[in-house]
PDB file of C-alpha atoms in Angstrom:
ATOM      1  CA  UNK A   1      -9.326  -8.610   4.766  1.00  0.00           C
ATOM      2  CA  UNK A   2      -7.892 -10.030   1.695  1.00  0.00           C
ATOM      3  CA  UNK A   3      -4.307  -9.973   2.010  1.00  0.00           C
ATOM      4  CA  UNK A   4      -1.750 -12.293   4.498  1.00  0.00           C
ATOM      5  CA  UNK A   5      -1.963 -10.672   8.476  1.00  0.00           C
ATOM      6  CA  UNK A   6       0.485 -11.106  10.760  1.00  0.00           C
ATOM      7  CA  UNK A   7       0.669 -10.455  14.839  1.00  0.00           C
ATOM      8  CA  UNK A   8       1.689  -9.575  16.513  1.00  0.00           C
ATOM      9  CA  UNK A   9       3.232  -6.535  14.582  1.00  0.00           C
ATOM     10  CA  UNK A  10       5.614  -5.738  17.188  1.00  0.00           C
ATOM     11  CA  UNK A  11       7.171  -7.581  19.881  1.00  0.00           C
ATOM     12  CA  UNK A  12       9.399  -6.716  22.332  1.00  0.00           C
ATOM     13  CA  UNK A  13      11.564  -9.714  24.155  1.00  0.00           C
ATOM     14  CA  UNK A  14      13.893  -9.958  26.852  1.00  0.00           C
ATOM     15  CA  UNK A  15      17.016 -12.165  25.872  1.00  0.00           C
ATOM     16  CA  UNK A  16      16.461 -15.740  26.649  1.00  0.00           C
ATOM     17  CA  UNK A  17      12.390 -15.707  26.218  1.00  0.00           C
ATOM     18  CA  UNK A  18      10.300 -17.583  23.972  1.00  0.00           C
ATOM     19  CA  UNK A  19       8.374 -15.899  20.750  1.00  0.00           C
ATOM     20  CA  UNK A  20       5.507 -17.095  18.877  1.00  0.00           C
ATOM     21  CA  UNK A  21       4.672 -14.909  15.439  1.00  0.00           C
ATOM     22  CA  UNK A  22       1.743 -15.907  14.265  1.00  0.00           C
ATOM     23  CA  UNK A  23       0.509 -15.499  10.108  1.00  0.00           C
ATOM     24  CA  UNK A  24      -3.118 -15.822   8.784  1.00  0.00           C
ATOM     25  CA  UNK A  25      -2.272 -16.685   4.830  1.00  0.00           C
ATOM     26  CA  UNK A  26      -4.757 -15.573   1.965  1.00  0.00           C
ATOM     27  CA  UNK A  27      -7.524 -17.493   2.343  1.00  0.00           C
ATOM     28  CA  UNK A  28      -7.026 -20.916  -0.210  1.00  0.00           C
ATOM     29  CA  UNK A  29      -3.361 -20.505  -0.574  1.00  0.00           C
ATOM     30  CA  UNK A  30      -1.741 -23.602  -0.702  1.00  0.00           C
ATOM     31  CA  UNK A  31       2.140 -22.338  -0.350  1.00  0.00           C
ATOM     32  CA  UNK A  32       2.896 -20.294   3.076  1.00  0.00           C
ATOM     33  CA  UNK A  33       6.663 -18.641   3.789  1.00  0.00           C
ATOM     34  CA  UNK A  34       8.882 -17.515   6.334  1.00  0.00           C
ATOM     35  CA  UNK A  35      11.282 -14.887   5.739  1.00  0.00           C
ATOM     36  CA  UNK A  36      13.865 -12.590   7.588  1.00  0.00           C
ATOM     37  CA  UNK A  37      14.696  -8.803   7.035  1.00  0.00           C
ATOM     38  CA  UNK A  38      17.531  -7.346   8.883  1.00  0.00           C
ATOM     39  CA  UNK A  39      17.433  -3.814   8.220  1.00  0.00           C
ATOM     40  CA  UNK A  40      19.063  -2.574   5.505  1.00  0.00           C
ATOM     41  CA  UNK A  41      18.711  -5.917   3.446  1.00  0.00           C
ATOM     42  CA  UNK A  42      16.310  -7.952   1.252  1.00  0.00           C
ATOM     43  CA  UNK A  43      14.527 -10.514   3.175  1.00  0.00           C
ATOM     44  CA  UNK A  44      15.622 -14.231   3.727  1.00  0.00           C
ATOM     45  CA  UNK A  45      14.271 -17.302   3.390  1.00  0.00           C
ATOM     46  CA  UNK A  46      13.129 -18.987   6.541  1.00  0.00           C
ATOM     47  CA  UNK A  47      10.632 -22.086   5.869  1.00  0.00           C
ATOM     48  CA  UNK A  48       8.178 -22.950   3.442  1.00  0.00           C
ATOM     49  CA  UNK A  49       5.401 -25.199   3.628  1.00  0.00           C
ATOM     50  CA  UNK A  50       2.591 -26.708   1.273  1.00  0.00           C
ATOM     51  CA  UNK A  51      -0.531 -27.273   2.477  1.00  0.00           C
ATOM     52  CA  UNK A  52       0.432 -28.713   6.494  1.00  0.00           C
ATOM     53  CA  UNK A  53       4.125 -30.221   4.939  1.00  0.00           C
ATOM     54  CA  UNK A  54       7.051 -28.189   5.939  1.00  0.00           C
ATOM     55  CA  UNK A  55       8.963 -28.727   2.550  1.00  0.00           C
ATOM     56  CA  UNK A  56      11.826 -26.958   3.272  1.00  0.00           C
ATOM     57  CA  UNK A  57      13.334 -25.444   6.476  1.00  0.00           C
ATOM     58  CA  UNK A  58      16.923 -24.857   5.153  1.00  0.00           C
ATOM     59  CA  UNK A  59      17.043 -21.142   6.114  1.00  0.00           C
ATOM     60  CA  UNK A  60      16.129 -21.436   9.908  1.00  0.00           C
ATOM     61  CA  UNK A  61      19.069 -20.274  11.465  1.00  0.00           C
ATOM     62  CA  UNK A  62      19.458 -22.714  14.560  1.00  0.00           C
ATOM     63  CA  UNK A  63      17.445 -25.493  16.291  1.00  0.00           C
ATOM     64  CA  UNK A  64      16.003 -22.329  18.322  1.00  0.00           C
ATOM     65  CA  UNK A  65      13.851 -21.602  15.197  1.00  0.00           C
ATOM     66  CA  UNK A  66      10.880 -24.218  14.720  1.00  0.00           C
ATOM     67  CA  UNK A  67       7.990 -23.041  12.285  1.00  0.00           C
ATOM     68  CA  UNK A  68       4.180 -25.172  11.701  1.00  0.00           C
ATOM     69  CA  UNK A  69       1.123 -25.227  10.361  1.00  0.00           C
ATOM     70  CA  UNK A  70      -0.991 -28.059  11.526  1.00  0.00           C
ATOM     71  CA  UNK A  71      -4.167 -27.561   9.693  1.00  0.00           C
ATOM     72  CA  UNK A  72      -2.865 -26.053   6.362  1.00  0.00           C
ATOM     73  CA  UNK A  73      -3.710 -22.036   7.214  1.00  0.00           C
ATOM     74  CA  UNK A  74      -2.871 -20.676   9.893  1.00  0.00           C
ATOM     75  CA  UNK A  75       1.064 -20.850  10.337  1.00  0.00           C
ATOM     76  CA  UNK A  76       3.333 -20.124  13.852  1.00  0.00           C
ATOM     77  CA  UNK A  77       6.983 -18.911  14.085  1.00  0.00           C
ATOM     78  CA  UNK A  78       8.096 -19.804  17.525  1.00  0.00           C
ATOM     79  CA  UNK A  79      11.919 -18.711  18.193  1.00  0.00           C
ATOM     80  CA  UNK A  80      12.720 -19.982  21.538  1.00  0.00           C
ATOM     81  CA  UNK A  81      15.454 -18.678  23.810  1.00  0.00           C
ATOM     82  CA  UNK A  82      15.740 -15.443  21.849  1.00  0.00           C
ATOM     83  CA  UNK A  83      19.189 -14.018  21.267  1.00  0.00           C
ATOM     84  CA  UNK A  84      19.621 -10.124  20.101  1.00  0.00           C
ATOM     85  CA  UNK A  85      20.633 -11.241  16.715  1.00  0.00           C
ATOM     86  CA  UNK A  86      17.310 -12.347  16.349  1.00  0.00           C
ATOM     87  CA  UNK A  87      16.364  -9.455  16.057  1.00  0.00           C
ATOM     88  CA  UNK A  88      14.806  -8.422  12.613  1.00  0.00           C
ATOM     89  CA  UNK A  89      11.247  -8.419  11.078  1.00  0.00           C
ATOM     90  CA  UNK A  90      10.141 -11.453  10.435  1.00  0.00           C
ATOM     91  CA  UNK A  91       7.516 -11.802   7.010  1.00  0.00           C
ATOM     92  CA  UNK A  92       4.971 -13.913   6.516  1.00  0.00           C
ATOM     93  CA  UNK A  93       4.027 -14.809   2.358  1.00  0.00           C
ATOM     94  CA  UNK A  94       1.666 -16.656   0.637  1.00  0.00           C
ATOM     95  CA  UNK A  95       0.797 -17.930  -2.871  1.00  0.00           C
ATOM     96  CA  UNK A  96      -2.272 -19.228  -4.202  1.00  0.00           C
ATOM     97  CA  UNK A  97      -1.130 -22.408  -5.863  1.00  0.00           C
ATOM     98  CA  UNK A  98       2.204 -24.893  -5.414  1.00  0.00           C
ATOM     99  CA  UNK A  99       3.811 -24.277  -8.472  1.00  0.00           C
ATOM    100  CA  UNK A 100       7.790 -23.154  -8.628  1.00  0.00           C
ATOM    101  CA  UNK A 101       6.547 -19.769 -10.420  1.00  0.00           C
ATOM    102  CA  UNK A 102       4.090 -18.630  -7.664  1.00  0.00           C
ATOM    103  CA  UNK A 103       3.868 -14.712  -6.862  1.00  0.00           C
ATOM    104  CA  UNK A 104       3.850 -14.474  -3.204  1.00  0.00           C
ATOM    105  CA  UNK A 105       2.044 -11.858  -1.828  1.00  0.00           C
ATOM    106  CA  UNK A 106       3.724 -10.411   1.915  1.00  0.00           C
ATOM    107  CA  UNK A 107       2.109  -9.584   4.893  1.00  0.00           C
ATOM    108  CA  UNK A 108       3.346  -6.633   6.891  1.00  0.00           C
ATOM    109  CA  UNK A 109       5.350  -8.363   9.220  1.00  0.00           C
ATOM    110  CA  UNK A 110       6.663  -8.906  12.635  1.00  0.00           C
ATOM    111  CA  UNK A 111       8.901  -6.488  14.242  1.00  0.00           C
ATOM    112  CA  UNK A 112      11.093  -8.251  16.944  1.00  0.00           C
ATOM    113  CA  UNK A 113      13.348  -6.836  19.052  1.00  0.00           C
ATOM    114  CA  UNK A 114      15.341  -8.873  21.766  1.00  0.00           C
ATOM    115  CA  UNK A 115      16.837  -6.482  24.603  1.00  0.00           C
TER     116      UNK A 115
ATOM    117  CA  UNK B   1      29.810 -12.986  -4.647  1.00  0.00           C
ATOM    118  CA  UNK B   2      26.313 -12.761  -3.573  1.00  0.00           C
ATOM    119  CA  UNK B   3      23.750 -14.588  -5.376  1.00  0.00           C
ATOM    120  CA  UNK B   4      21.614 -11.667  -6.491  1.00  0.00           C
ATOM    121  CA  UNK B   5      23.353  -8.380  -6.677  1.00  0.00           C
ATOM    122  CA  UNK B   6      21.721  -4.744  -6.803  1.00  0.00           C
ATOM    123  CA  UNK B   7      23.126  -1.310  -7.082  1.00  0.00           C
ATOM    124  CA  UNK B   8      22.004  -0.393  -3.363  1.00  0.00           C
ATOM    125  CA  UNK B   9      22.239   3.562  -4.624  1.00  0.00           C
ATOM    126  CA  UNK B  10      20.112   5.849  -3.516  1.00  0.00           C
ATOM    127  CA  UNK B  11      19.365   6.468  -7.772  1.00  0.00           C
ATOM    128  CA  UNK B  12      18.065   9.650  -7.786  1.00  0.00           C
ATOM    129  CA  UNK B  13      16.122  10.791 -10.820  1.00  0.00           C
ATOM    130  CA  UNK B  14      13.851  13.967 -11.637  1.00  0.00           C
ATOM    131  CA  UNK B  15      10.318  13.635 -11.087  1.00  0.00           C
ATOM    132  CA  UNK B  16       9.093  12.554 -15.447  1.00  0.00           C
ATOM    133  CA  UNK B  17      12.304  11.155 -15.902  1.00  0.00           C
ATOM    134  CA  UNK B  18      12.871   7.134 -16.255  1.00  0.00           C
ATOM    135  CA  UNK B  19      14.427   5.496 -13.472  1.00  0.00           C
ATOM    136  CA  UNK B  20      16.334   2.537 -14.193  1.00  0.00           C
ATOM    137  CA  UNK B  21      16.785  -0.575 -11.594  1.00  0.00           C
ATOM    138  CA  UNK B  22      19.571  -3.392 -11.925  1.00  0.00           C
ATOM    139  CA  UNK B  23      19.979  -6.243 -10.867  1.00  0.00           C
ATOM    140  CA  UNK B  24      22.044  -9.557 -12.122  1.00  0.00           C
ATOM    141  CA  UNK B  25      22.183 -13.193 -10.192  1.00  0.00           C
ATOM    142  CA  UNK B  26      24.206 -16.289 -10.593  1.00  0.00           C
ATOM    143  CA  UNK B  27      22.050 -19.569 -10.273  1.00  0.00           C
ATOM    144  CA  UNK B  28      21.883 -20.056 -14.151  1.00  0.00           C
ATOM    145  CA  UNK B  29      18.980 -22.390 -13.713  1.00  0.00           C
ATOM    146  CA  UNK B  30      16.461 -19.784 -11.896  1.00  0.00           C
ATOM    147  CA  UNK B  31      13.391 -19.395 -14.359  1.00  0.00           C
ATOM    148  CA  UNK B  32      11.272 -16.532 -12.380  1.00  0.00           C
ATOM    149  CA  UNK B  33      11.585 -13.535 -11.615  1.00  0.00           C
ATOM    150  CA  UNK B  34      10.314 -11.076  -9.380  1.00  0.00           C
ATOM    151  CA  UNK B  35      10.555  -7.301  -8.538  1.00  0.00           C
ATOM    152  CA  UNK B  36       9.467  -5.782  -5.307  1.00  0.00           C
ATOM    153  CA  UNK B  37       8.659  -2.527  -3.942  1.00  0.00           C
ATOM    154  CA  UNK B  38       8.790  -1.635  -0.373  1.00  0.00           C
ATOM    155  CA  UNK B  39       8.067   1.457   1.469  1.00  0.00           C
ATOM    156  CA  UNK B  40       9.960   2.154   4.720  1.00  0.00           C
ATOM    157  CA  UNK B  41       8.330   0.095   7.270  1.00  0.00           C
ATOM    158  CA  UNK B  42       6.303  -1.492   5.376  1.00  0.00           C
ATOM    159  CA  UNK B  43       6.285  -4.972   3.834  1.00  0.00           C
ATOM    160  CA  UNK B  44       7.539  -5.888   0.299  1.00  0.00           C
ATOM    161  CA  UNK B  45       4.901  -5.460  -2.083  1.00  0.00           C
ATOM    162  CA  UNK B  46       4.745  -7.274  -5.957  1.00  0.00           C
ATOM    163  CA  UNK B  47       4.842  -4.951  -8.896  1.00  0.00           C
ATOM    164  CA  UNK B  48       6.422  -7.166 -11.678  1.00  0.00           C
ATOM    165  CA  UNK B  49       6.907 -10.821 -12.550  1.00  0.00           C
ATOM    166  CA  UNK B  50       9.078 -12.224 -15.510  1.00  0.00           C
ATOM    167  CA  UNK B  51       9.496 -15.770 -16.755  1.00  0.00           C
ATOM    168  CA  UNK B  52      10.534 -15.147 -20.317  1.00  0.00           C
ATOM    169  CA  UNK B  53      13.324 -13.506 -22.001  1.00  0.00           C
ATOM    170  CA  UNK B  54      12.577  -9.544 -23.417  1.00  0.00           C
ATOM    171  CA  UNK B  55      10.348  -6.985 -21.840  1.00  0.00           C
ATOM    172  CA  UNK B  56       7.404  -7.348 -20.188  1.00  0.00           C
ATOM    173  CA  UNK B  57       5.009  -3.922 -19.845  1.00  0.00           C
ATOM    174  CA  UNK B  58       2.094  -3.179 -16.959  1.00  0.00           C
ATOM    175  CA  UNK B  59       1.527   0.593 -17.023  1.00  0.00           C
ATOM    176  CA  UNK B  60       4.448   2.698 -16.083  1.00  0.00           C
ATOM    177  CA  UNK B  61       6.962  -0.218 -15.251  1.00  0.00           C
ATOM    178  CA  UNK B  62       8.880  -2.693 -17.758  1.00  0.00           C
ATOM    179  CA  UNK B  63      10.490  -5.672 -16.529  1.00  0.00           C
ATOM    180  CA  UNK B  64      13.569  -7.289 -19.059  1.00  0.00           C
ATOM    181  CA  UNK B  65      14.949 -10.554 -18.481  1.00  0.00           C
ATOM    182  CA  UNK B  66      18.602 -11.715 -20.098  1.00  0.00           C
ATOM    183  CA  UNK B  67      19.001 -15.340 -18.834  1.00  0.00           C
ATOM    184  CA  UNK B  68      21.715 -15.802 -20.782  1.00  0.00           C
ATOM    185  CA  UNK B  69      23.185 -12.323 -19.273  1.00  0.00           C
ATOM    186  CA  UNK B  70      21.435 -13.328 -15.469  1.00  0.00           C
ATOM    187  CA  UNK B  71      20.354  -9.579 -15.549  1.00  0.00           C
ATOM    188  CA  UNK B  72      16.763  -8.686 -14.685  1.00  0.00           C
ATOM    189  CA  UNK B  73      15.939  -5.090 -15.111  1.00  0.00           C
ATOM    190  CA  UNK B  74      13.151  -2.678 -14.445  1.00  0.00           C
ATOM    191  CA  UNK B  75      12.204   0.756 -16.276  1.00  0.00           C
ATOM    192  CA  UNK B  76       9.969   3.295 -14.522  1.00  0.00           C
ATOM    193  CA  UNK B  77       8.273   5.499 -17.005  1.00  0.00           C
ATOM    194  CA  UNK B  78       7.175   9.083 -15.728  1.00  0.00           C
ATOM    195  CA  UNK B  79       8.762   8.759 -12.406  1.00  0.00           C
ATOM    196  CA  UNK B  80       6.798  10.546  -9.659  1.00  0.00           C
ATOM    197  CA  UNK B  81       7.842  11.509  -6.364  1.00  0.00           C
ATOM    198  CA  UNK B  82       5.305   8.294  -4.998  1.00  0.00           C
ATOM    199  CA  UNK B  83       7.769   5.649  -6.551  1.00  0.00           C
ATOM    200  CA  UNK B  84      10.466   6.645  -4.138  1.00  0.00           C
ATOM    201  CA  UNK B  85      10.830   3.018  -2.110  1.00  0.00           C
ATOM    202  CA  UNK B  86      13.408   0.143  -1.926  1.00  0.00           C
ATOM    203  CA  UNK B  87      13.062  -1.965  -5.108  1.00  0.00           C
ATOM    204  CA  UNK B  88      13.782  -5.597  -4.094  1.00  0.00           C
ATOM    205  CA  UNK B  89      15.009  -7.931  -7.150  1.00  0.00           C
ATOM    206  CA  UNK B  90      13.834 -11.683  -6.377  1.00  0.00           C
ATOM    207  CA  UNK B  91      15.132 -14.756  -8.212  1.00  0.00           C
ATOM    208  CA  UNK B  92      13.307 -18.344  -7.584  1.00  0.00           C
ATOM    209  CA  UNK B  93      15.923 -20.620  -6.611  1.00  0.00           C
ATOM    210  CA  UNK B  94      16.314 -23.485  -8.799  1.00  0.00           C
ATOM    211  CA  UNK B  95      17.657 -25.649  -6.026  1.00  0.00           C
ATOM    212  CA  UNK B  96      14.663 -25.236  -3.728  1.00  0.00           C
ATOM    213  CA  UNK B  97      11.070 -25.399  -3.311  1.00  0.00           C
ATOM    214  CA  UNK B  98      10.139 -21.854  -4.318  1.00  0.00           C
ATOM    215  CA  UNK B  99      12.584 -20.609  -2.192  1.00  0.00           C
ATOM    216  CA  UNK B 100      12.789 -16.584  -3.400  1.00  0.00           C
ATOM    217  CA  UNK B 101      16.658 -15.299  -3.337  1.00  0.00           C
ATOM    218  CA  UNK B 102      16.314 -11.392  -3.041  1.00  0.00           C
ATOM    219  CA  UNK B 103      19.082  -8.827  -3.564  1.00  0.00           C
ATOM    220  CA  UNK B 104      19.628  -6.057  -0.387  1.00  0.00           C
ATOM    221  CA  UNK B 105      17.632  -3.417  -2.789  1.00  0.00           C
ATOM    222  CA  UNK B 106      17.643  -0.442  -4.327  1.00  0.00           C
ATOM    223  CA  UNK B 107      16.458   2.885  -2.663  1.00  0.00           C
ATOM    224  CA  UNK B 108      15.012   5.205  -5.446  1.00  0.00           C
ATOM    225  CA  UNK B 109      14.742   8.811  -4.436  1.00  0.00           C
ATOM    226  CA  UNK B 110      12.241  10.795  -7.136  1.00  0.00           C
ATOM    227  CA  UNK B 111      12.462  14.380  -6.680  1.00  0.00           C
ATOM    228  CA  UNK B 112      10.221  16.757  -7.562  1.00  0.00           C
TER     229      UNK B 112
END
């Protein structure tokens, strides 16, 4: 298991529950990313951390959206009080080092859908 | 205007043939550059990365970079029926930290 895993891989919510996505980064990457696809368009930038510092959290979309990664790995998207626009997959990436010209390597997502 | 803009197609090319992908963006300060290839339901996956203006070969594929232009292309040699996806262009955002700015894609249809 080399690459970036993500679960659940779907996840089906009632309107007005709480979500937590969790994402497993390649092992020794220091960067870890959030992103949003709607379908039909390139993903979005959610979050991004380095190491256990959230760095930037520009692109979450409301006070609803709160992202963390306490120990520097492991990493949790929690959406609380989901609305049906939240709908989308949300992507977990990683690269290996903190530099501005990192590749970052996806996992295969989160597939949420709010009813 | 959106800040990285893609020819959403579907380009449809003959299987051999080259396919060309598009793509232009407007932060004049982004420095890398990224394509993307994603399957339908499945997660964007990293063929090509570009810091440096001209062409950049791996195999089949050539990435070219214009900064002065703020076009990013990339050329699929021998196009099989396989390389029919979603090609994602992704800029690095020079006002972030390593924030990626993808375009909505471009679905490639190869046919045999």
């Amino acid at each position: 298991g080399a690459g970036v895993s993500q679960s659940p891989r779907y996840k089906v919510a009632k309107r007005g529950q709480d979500v937590a996505l969790r994402c497993d980064p390649i092992s020794g990457h220091v960067s870890l990313f959030w992103y949003q696809q709607a379908l039909g368009q390139g993903p979005e930038f959610l979050t991004y951390f380095q190491n256990e510092a959230q760095l930037d959290k520009s692109g979450l979309p409301s006070d609803r959206f709160f992202a963390e990664r306490p120990e520097g790995s492991v990493s949790t998207l929690k959406i609380q009080r989901t609305q049906q626009e939240d709908s989308a997959v949300y992507l977990c990436a990683s690269s290996l080092s903190g530099r501005a010209d990192g590749e970052q390597f996806f996992g295969p997502g989160t597939r949420l859908t709010v009813l | 205007q959106k800040e990285v803009e893609q020819n959403s197609g579907p380009l449809s090319v003959p299987e051999g043939a080259i396919a060309s992908l598009n793509c232009t963006y407007s932060d004049r300060g982004s420095q890398s550059f990224f394509w993307y290839r994603q399957y339908s339901g499945k997660s964007p996956e990293l063929i090509m990365s570009i810091y440096s203006n001209g062409d950049k070969e791996d195999g089949r594929f050539t990435a070219q970079l214009n900064k002065a232009s703020q076009y990013v292309s990339l050329l699929i040699r021998d196009s099989q029926p396989s390389d029919s996806a979603t090609y994602l262009c992704a800029v690095l955002s020079s006002g972030g930290y390593n924030k990626l700015i993808f375009g909505a894609g471009t679905r490639l249809a190869v046919h045999p």
